[in-house]
mmCIF file of C-alpha atoms in Angstrom:
data_model
loop_
_atom_site.group_PDB
_atom_site.id
_atom_site.type_symbol
_atom_site.label_atom_id
_atom_site.label_comp_id
_atom_site.label_asym_id
_atom_site.label_seq_id
_atom_site.Cartn_x
_atom_site.Cartn_y
_atom_site.Cartn_z
ATOM 1 C CA MET R 1 51.133 177.899 110.062
ATOM 2 C CA LEU R 2 48.039 178.244 112.248
ATOM 3 C CA GLU R 3 48.310 177.972 115.990
ATOM 4 C CA ALA R 4 47.272 174.586 117.330
ATOM 5 C CA THR R 5 43.500 174.281 117.948
ATOM 6 C CA GLN R 6 42.793 177.981 117.952
ATOM 7 C CA SER R 7 40.649 177.962 114.820
ATOM 8 C CA TYR R 8 38.578 174.869 115.581
ATOM 9 C CA THR R 9 36.250 174.253 118.540
ATOM 10 C CA PRO R 10 34.615 170.778 118.450
ATOM 11 C CA HIS R 11 30.818 170.522 118.838
ATOM 12 C CA PRO R 12 29.996 170.222 122.572
ATOM 13 C CA ASP R 13 27.414 167.480 121.858
ATOM 14 C CA ARG R 14 29.673 165.374 119.657
ATOM 15 C CA TYR R 15 29.349 162.190 121.727
ATOM 16 C CA ASN R 16 25.556 162.218 122.129
ATOM 17 C CA ASN R 17 24.550 160.353 118.920
ATOM 18 C CA MET R 18 27.508 158.019 118.253
ATOM 19 C CA THR R 19 27.592 154.389 119.322
ATOM 20 C CA TYR R 20 30.842 153.088 120.823
ATOM 21 C CA ASN R 21 31.646 149.377 120.722
ATOM 22 C CA ARG R 22 34.284 147.496 122.617
ATOM 23 C CA SER R 23 36.872 145.854 120.309
ATOM 24 C CA GLY R 24 36.346 142.235 121.122
ATOM 25 C CA ASN R 25 36.922 141.529 124.776
ATOM 26 C CA SER R 26 39.442 144.400 125.149
ATOM 27 C CA GLY R 27 38.931 147.621 127.030
ATOM 28 C CA LEU R 28 39.227 149.708 123.864
ATOM 29 C CA LYS R 29 36.052 151.293 122.503
ATOM 30 C CA LEU R 30 35.780 152.398 118.860
ATOM 31 C CA PRO R 31 33.028 154.460 117.264
ATOM 32 C CA ALA R 32 30.664 152.324 115.185
ATOM 33 C CA VAL R 33 31.664 154.541 112.229
ATOM 34 C CA SER R 34 35.335 155.359 111.752
ATOM 35 C CA LEU R 35 37.015 157.636 109.206
ATOM 36 C CA GLY R 36 39.343 155.922 106.784
ATOM 37 C CA MET R 37 41.997 158.048 105.031
ATOM 38 C CA TRP R 38 42.734 155.599 102.217
ATOM 39 C CA HIS R 39 41.367 158.048 99.678
ATOM 40 C CA ASN R 40 40.955 161.860 99.681
ATOM 41 C CA PHE R 41 43.822 162.693 102.000
ATOM 42 C CA GLY R 42 46.707 162.576 99.498
ATOM 43 C CA ASP R 43 48.584 165.499 97.946
ATOM 44 C CA ILE R 44 46.158 165.582 95.026
ATOM 45 C CA ASN R 45 43.432 166.831 97.451
ATOM 46 C CA THR R 46 43.139 170.268 98.970
ATOM 47 C CA PHE R 47 44.119 170.731 102.624
ATOM 48 C CA ASP R 48 40.967 172.722 103.416
ATOM 49 C CA ASP R 49 38.783 169.833 102.170
ATOM 50 C CA MET R 50 40.748 167.390 104.340
ATOM 51 C CA LYS R 51 40.453 169.369 107.514
ATOM 52 C CA GLN R 52 36.680 169.920 106.920
ATOM 53 C CA LEU R 53 36.248 166.148 106.685
ATOM 54 C CA CYS R 54 38.033 165.687 110.012
ATOM 55 C CA PHE R 55 36.002 168.446 111.613
ATOM 56 C CA ALA R 56 32.730 166.921 110.426
ATOM 57 C CA ALA R 57 33.764 163.485 111.652
ATOM 58 C CA PHE R 58 34.901 164.615 115.113
ATOM 59 C CA ASP R 59 31.937 166.920 115.559
ATOM 60 C CA ASN R 60 29.682 163.901 115.171
ATOM 61 C CA GLY R 61 31.522 161.542 117.487
ATOM 62 C CA ILE R 62 33.939 159.845 115.084
ATOM 63 C CA THR R 63 37.039 159.552 117.230
ATOM 64 C CA HIS R 64 38.941 157.088 115.118
ATOM 65 C CA PHE R 65 41.045 158.100 112.093
ATOM 66 C CA ASP R 66 42.637 155.215 110.182
ATOM 67 C CA LEU R 67 45.802 155.521 108.099
ATOM 68 C CA ALA R 68 48.703 153.545 106.565
ATOM 69 C CA ASN R 69 52.222 154.544 105.622
ATOM 70 C CA ASN R 70 51.442 154.124 101.916
ATOM 71 C CA TYR R 71 48.154 155.985 101.711
ATOM 72 C CA GLY R 72 48.206 158.868 99.227
ATOM 73 C CA PRO R 73 48.850 159.472 96.479
ATOM 74 C CA GLU R 74 51.791 159.902 96.763
ATOM 75 C CA PRO R 75 52.598 157.213 99.318
ATOM 76 C CA SER R 76 53.038 158.761 102.811
ATOM 77 C CA SER R 77 51.181 161.963 101.908
ATOM 78 C CA ALA R 78 48.026 161.007 103.780
ATOM 79 C CA GLU R 79 50.002 160.621 107.022
ATOM 80 C CA LYS R 80 51.771 163.994 106.432
ATOM 81 C CA ASN R 81 48.468 165.744 105.818
ATOM 82 C CA ALA R 82 46.780 164.076 108.771
ATOM 83 C CA GLY R 83 49.774 164.955 110.922
ATOM 84 C CA ARG R 84 49.415 168.617 110.030
ATOM 85 C CA ILE R 85 45.639 168.526 110.850
ATOM 86 C CA LEU R 86 46.264 166.788 114.155
ATOM 87 C CA HIS R 87 49.011 169.238 115.153
ATOM 88 C CA GLU R 88 47.211 172.390 114.080
ATOM 89 C CA TYR R 89 43.616 171.615 115.188
ATOM 90 C CA PHE R 90 43.477 168.523 117.450
ATOM 91 C CA SER R 91 46.484 168.714 119.738
ATOM 92 C CA HIS R 92 44.300 169.503 122.775
ATOM 93 C CA HIS R 93 42.015 166.523 121.966
ATOM 94 C CA ARG R 94 44.664 163.807 121.500
ATOM 95 C CA ASP R 95 43.326 161.697 124.357
ATOM 96 C CA GLU R 96 39.865 161.778 122.728
ATOM 97 C CA LEU R 97 41.216 160.272 119.492
ATOM 98 C CA ILE R 98 42.219 156.819 118.258
ATOM 99 C CA ILE R 99 44.840 157.147 115.582
ATOM 100 C CA SER R 100 45.754 153.960 113.725
ATOM 101 C CA THR R 101 48.311 153.212 111.051
ATOM 102 C CA LYS R 102 49.856 150.285 109.252
ATOM 103 C CA ALA R 103 53.193 149.158 107.758
ATOM 104 C CA GLY R 104 52.043 148.835 104.145
ATOM 105 C CA TYR R 105 54.172 148.093 101.131
ATOM 106 C CA GLU R 106 55.976 149.653 98.152
ATOM 107 C CA MET R 107 57.387 152.452 100.361
ATOM 108 C CA TRP R 108 61.016 152.321 99.349
ATOM 109 C CA ALA R 109 63.367 150.554 96.940
ATOM 110 C CA GLY R 110 65.806 147.789 97.761
ATOM 111 C CA PRO R 111 65.696 144.489 99.629
ATOM 112 C CA TYR R 112 64.444 145.861 102.958
ATOM 113 C CA GLY R 113 60.846 146.621 101.931
ATOM 114 C CA ASP R 114 59.382 143.230 102.982
ATOM 115 C CA TRP R 115 56.254 144.100 104.814
ATOM 116 C CA GLY R 116 56.610 141.473 107.509
ATOM 117 C CA SER R 117 60.254 141.833 108.576
ATOM 118 C CA ARG R 118 61.219 143.384 111.977
ATOM 119 C CA LYS R 119 63.378 145.944 110.157
ATOM 120 C CA TYR R 120 60.572 147.015 107.883
ATOM 121 C CA LEU R 121 57.790 147.222 110.483
ATOM 122 C CA LEU R 122 59.765 149.150 113.081
ATOM 123 C CA SER R 123 61.337 151.514 110.502
ATOM 124 C CA SER R 124 57.844 152.083 109.076
ATOM 125 C CA LEU R 125 56.420 152.889 112.481
ATOM 126 C CA ASP R 126 59.145 155.402 113.277
ATOM 127 C CA GLN R 127 58.564 157.169 109.945
ATOM 128 C CA SER R 128 54.810 157.198 110.463
ATOM 129 C CA LEU R 129 55.170 158.812 113.859
ATOM 130 C CA GLN R 130 57.299 161.545 112.335
ATOM 131 C CA ARG R 131 54.811 162.251 109.613
ATOM 132 C CA LEU R 132 51.854 162.225 112.073
ATOM 133 C CA ASN R 133 53.596 164.526 114.591
ATOM 134 C CA LEU R 134 52.826 161.957 117.309
ATOM 135 C CA ASP R 135 54.794 160.189 120.065
ATOM 136 C CA TYR R 136 52.614 157.063 119.684
ATOM 137 C CA VAL R 137 49.734 155.615 117.692
ATOM 138 C CA ASP R 138 46.803 153.945 119.373
ATOM 139 C CA ILE R 139 46.757 150.969 117.004
ATOM 140 C CA PHE R 140 49.582 149.701 114.830
ATOM 141 C CA TYR R 141 48.702 147.116 112.273
ATOM 142 C CA HIS R 142 50.597 144.544 110.306
ATOM 143 C CA HIS R 143 49.079 145.430 106.911
ATOM 144 C CA ARG R 144 49.016 141.962 105.270
ATOM 145 C CA PRO R 145 50.627 138.510 105.748
ATOM 146 C CA ASP R 146 54.133 138.117 104.423
ATOM 147 C CA PRO R 147 54.850 134.569 103.328
ATOM 148 C CA GLU R 148 58.595 135.179 103.227
ATOM 149 C CA THR R 149 58.941 136.220 106.870
ATOM 150 C CA PRO R 150 58.459 133.873 109.907
ATOM 151 C CA LEU R 151 55.318 134.793 111.741
ATOM 152 C CA GLU R 152 57.258 134.890 115.004
ATOM 153 C CA GLU R 153 59.468 137.667 113.639
ATOM 154 C CA THR R 154 56.458 139.748 112.548
ATOM 155 C CA MET R 155 54.639 139.301 115.834
ATOM 156 C CA GLY R 156 57.804 140.034 117.742
ATOM 157 C CA ALA R 157 58.108 143.363 115.948
ATOM 158 C CA LEU R 158 54.526 144.257 116.903
ATOM 159 C CA ALA R 159 55.408 143.379 120.514
ATOM 160 C CA GLN R 160 58.384 145.689 120.425
ATOM 161 C CA ALA R 161 56.234 148.506 119.016
ATOM 162 C CA VAL R 162 54.123 148.245 122.229
ATOM 163 C CA THR R 163 56.943 147.789 124.718
ATOM 164 C CA SER R 164 58.768 150.744 123.229
ATOM 165 C CA GLY R 165 55.697 152.963 123.928
ATOM 166 C CA LYS R 166 55.204 153.737 120.206
ATOM 167 C CA ALA R 167 51.865 151.869 120.028
ATOM 168 C CA LEU R 168 49.224 151.159 122.638
ATOM 169 C CA TYR R 169 47.544 148.248 120.829
ATOM 170 C CA VAL R 170 48.189 146.176 117.766
ATOM 171 C CA GLY R 171 46.007 144.830 114.994
ATOM 172 C CA LEU R 172 46.222 142.526 111.945
ATOM 173 C CA SER R 173 44.960 143.286 108.505
ATOM 174 C CA ASN R 174 43.988 141.045 105.635
ATOM 175 C CA TYR R 175 44.598 137.774 107.508
ATOM 176 C CA ASP R 176 42.451 134.663 107.203
ATOM 177 C CA GLY R 177 41.139 132.578 110.029
ATOM 178 C CA GLU R 178 43.949 130.027 110.092
ATOM 179 C CA ARG R 179 46.711 132.636 109.981
ATOM 180 C CA LEU R 180 44.909 134.715 112.592
ATOM 181 C CA ASP R 181 44.805 131.745 114.963
ATOM 182 C CA GLN R 182 48.505 131.234 114.592
ATOM 183 C CA ALA R 183 49.370 134.897 115.107
ATOM 184 C CA ASN R 184 47.067 135.177 118.122
ATOM 185 C CA LYS R 185 48.870 132.361 119.895
ATOM 186 C CA ILE R 186 52.198 134.082 119.464
ATOM 187 C CA LEU R 187 50.855 137.476 120.553
ATOM 188 C CA THR R 188 49.156 135.955 123.579
ATOM 189 C CA GLU R 189 52.371 134.264 124.669
ATOM 190 C CA LEU R 190 54.157 137.638 124.251
ATOM 191 C CA ARG R 191 51.367 139.397 126.233
ATOM 192 C CA VAL R 192 50.772 141.853 123.414
ATOM 193 C CA PRO R 193 47.418 143.763 123.475
ATOM 194 C CA PHE R 194 46.133 142.492 120.156
ATOM 195 C CA VAL R 195 42.602 143.860 119.828
ATOM 196 C CA ILE R 196 41.405 144.080 116.251
ATOM 197 C CA ASN R 197 41.389 142.724 112.704
ATOM 198 C CA GLN R 198 40.930 144.893 109.676
ATOM 199 C CA ASN R 199 39.472 143.313 106.564
ATOM 200 C CA SER R 200 37.315 144.054 103.613
ATOM 201 C CA TYR R 201 33.684 143.105 104.295
ATOM 202 C CA ASN R 202 30.423 144.178 102.702
ATOM 203 C CA ILE R 203 27.183 142.809 101.311
ATOM 204 C CA PHE R 204 28.931 141.837 98.077
ATOM 205 C CA ASN R 205 32.246 140.714 99.590
ATOM 206 C CA ARG R 206 31.806 137.858 102.068
ATOM 207 C CA THR R 207 35.412 136.648 102.074
ATOM 208 C CA VAL R 208 35.718 136.891 105.899
ATOM 209 C CA GLU R 209 32.724 134.623 106.263
ATOM 210 C CA ASN R 210 34.260 132.006 103.965
ATOM 211 C CA ASN R 211 37.908 132.015 105.091
ATOM 212 C CA GLY R 212 37.249 131.719 108.798
ATOM 213 C CA LEU R 213 38.373 135.200 109.753
ATOM 214 C CA LYS R 214 35.032 136.373 111.119
ATOM 215 C CA GLU R 215 34.310 133.246 113.108
ATOM 216 C CA THR R 216 37.883 133.039 114.449
ATOM 217 C CA SER R 217 37.900 136.783 115.475
ATOM 218 C CA LYS R 218 34.712 136.281 117.464
ATOM 219 C CA ARG R 219 35.914 133.071 119.076
ATOM 220 C CA LEU R 220 39.180 134.640 120.144
ATOM 221 C CA GLY R 221 37.498 137.820 121.432
ATOM 222 C CA ARG R 222 39.141 140.098 118.899
ATOM 223 C CA GLY R 223 37.381 142.958 117.176
ATOM 224 C CA LEU R 224 36.680 143.332 113.471
ATOM 225 C CA ILE R 225 36.735 146.660 111.636
ATOM 226 C CA THR R 226 35.648 146.544 107.993
ATOM 227 C CA PHE R 227 37.034 148.583 105.142
ATOM 228 C CA SER R 228 35.225 149.079 101.809
ATOM 229 C CA PRO R 229 31.859 148.706 103.541
ATOM 230 C CA LEU R 230 30.132 150.250 100.489
ATOM 231 C CA ALA R 231 32.103 148.185 97.977
ATOM 232 C CA GLN R 232 33.914 151.240 96.592
ATOM 233 C CA GLY R 233 30.587 153.051 96.152
ATOM 234 C CA LEU R 234 28.633 150.179 94.502
ATOM 235 C CA LEU R 235 26.433 150.000 97.628
ATOM 236 C CA SER R 236 25.228 153.576 97.343
ATOM 237 C CA ASN R 237 23.083 155.592 94.927
ATOM 238 C CA ARG R 238 26.215 156.604 93.050
ATOM 239 C CA TYR R 239 25.836 154.150 90.238
ATOM 240 C CA LEU R 240 22.068 153.501 90.191
ATOM 241 C CA ASN R 241 21.685 155.380 86.903
ATOM 242 C CA GLY R 242 24.996 154.626 85.253
ATOM 243 C CA ILE R 243 28.496 156.010 85.756
ATOM 244 C CA PRO R 244 28.684 159.741 86.618
ATOM 245 C CA ALA R 245 31.361 161.743 84.837
ATOM 246 C CA ASP R 246 32.808 162.913 88.113
ATOM 247 C CA SER R 247 32.913 159.474 89.720
ATOM 248 C CA ARG R 248 36.103 157.609 90.717
ATOM 249 C CA VAL R 249 35.258 154.874 88.197
ATOM 250 C CA ALA R 250 35.383 157.479 85.408
ATOM 251 C CA HIS R 251 38.827 158.656 86.397
ATOM 252 C CA ASP R 252 40.538 155.875 88.352
ATOM 253 C CA GLY R 253 39.713 152.228 87.551
ATOM 254 C CA ARG R 254 42.227 150.663 89.952
ATOM 255 C CA PHE R 255 39.687 149.523 92.519
ATOM 256 C CA LEU R 256 36.416 149.659 90.652
ATOM 257 C CA ASN R 257 35.875 149.740 86.872
ATOM 258 C CA ALA R 258 32.960 150.259 84.484
ATOM 259 C CA GLN R 259 32.624 146.526 83.730
ATOM 260 C CA GLN R 260 32.213 145.760 87.448
ATOM 261 C CA VAL R 261 29.543 148.425 87.781
ATOM 262 C CA GLN R 262 27.641 147.136 84.782
ATOM 263 C CA ALA R 263 27.818 143.568 86.005
ATOM 264 C CA MET R 264 26.394 144.502 89.420
ATOM 265 C CA HIS R 265 23.798 147.013 88.283
ATOM 266 C CA GLU R 266 20.749 144.728 88.609
ATOM 267 C CA LYS R 267 21.748 143.666 92.108
ATOM 268 C CA ILE R 268 22.309 147.279 93.120
ATOM 269 C CA VAL R 269 18.812 148.284 91.890
ATOM 270 C CA LYS R 270 17.168 145.468 93.780
ATOM 271 C CA LEU R 271 19.062 146.182 96.991
ATOM 272 C CA ASN R 272 18.157 149.888 96.683
ATOM 273 C CA ALA R 273 14.471 148.912 96.507
ATOM 274 C CA LEU R 274 14.874 146.933 99.693
ATOM 275 C CA ALA R 275 16.595 149.820 101.403
ATOM 276 C CA GLU R 276 13.746 152.120 100.390
ATOM 277 C CA GLN R 277 11.280 149.764 101.995
ATOM 278 C CA ARG R 278 13.295 150.097 105.232
ATOM 279 C CA GLY R 279 13.275 153.922 104.941
ATOM 280 C CA GLN R 280 16.993 153.992 104.334
ATOM 281 C CA SER R 281 19.343 154.879 101.468
ATOM 282 C CA LEU R 282 21.292 151.952 100.002
ATOM 283 C CA ALA R 283 24.457 153.164 101.685
ATOM 284 C CA GLU R 284 22.680 153.420 105.075
ATOM 285 C CA MET R 285 21.336 149.876 104.705
ATOM 286 C CA ALA R 286 24.771 148.541 103.696
ATOM 287 C CA LEU R 287 26.460 149.995 106.754
ATOM 288 C CA ALA R 288 23.579 148.990 109.024
ATOM 289 C CA TRP R 289 23.812 145.366 107.665
ATOM 290 C CA LEU R 290 27.390 145.226 108.881
ATOM 291 C CA LEU R 291 26.724 146.870 112.250
ATOM 292 C CA HIS R 292 23.720 144.601 113.094
ATOM 293 C CA ASP R 293 26.359 141.839 113.484
ATOM 294 C CA ASP R 294 27.929 141.849 116.995
ATOM 295 C CA ALA R 295 31.178 140.457 115.483
ATOM 296 C CA VAL R 296 31.688 143.877 113.729
ATOM 297 C CA THR R 297 33.210 146.606 115.995
ATOM 298 C CA SER R 298 33.292 149.444 113.422
ATOM 299 C CA VAL R 299 32.954 150.292 109.781
ATOM 300 C CA LEU R 300 35.580 152.376 108.042
ATOM 301 C CA ILE R 301 34.045 154.947 105.727
ATOM 302 C CA GLY R 302 35.708 157.129 103.171
ATOM 303 C CA ALA R 303 34.371 160.540 102.238
ATOM 304 C CA SER R 304 35.127 163.300 99.780
ATOM 305 C CA ARG R 305 32.544 165.733 101.289
ATOM 306 C CA PRO R 306 31.405 166.358 104.894
ATOM 307 C CA GLN R 307 27.809 165.577 103.950
ATOM 308 C CA GLN R 308 28.789 162.025 103.046
ATOM 309 C CA ILE R 309 29.987 161.541 106.619
ATOM 310 C CA LEU R 310 26.624 162.713 108.026
ATOM 311 C CA ASP R 311 24.781 160.468 105.592
ATOM 312 C CA ASN R 312 26.794 157.461 106.635
ATOM 313 C CA ILE R 313 26.314 158.107 110.300
ATOM 314 C CA ALA R 314 22.561 158.080 109.642
ATOM 315 C CA ALA R 315 22.846 154.277 109.321
ATOM 316 C CA LEU R 316 22.999 154.099 113.115
ATOM 317 C CA LYS R 317 19.321 155.057 113.350
ATOM 318 C CA ASN R 318 18.272 151.562 112.315
ATOM 319 C CA THR R 319 20.610 148.556 112.502
ATOM 320 C CA LYS R 320 17.886 145.939 113.089
ATOM 321 C CA PHE R 321 16.925 143.556 110.332
ATOM 322 C CA SER R 322 14.144 140.981 110.135
ATOM 323 C CA ALA R 323 14.963 137.383 109.081
ATOM 324 C CA ASP R 324 13.093 138.055 105.806
ATOM 325 C CA GLU R 325 15.221 141.146 105.088
ATOM 326 C CA LEU R 326 18.478 139.305 105.748
ATOM 327 C CA ARG R 327 17.344 136.443 103.556
ATOM 328 C CA ALA R 328 16.408 138.841 100.749
ATOM 329 C CA ILE R 329 19.846 140.522 100.954
ATOM 330 C CA ASP R 330 21.575 137.188 100.626
ATOM 331 C CA GLN R 331 19.378 136.101 97.758
ATOM 332 C CA ILE R 332 20.075 139.304 95.850
ATOM 333 C CA SER R 333 23.782 139.649 96.610
ATOM 334 C CA LEU R 334 24.913 136.043 96.551
#
C-alpha cells in the first residue's frame, strides 16, 4: 500500500477557476460542479482510473465527492474504493473536502433493510464510515422516502447521526415538496443542520419543478444538488450520431436504453444546434442551464475519463441565458 499523500500533490491553483455556492442559507459552500461516484467507482473499474478521476477533480477545484452505501457494482464497492483513495492520497486534505454518502437500499437480506428505519440508517452510516476510512462524513443523506417508517423516526436518526459526531450536516434525496416541508419542520424542531436536497434534474427531467421540490427548497432556504444533469449522457454529443459500440447504452440498459435514445434524438440534435450558437457543447449548455438558476447549488457529474471532468467544468465559463434561449430550450425539450 502506498504511503498517504506521498505520490499526489494537488495543483496549487486548484481554487482559482471554480465557483463555490452556499447551500441554501447555510454556511456550507459546495463547488458548482461536484463529482458523483454512482458509476465508474465499482470493482469492475480499475483503481488507477478511479484515482486519476479524483486527482483531476480536486486539481480543478472540485472539493465534493458524493457516494452512497449501495454504489458499485457490487454494492458498497464504490465506498471501499473511495476510502482507499482518500486514505492513500487525500489524508492531508481532509478539511478541504466535502464527503457525502447516503443510506441506500438492497444492502443486506432480512427484515432490517428498510431504508427509513433508525436501525437501518445508523447501521448504514457506521458501515459507510468503515469503508471510507473516515471518522465522519460532511453530509449524510436519507436516500429516498420510506412510506413504511414514520417520518419522525427517520428524521430522528439523522439527528442522532449529527449529535454523535458522525455527520456534520444532513440532506434528503428524492423527496417531493410536500414531504420535504414535513421533514423540514421536524428537523428544525430537532435543531438539525439540514442543508441540501439531492434530486434528478435536467433539461429533459423537470420533475422537481412539477412536484414542488424546487420551489419548496428555495422557500425554506435549503440547497439543491442535481444528479443526472446530462440525462445519462443524452444531453451530450455521445448520441448525436447513433449509439456508439462502447457506450453504456450498448452494454447496460438499466438507466438508459436504445429506444429512449432514438425517441429523443430529434430533440438532442436541436438542442445541440442551440448550444453551438452559444459557443458551447451540448453538455456545457445543459450544465450551464442548471447553474444559471440560483435555486441550484451544485451539479453532480459522473465521468469515466479525466477529460470529461475538464469538459464539464468548462460550463462555468458561460451560465447566462437570454429569455429567447430559455424559451427555445423549453420549446424543444418540453
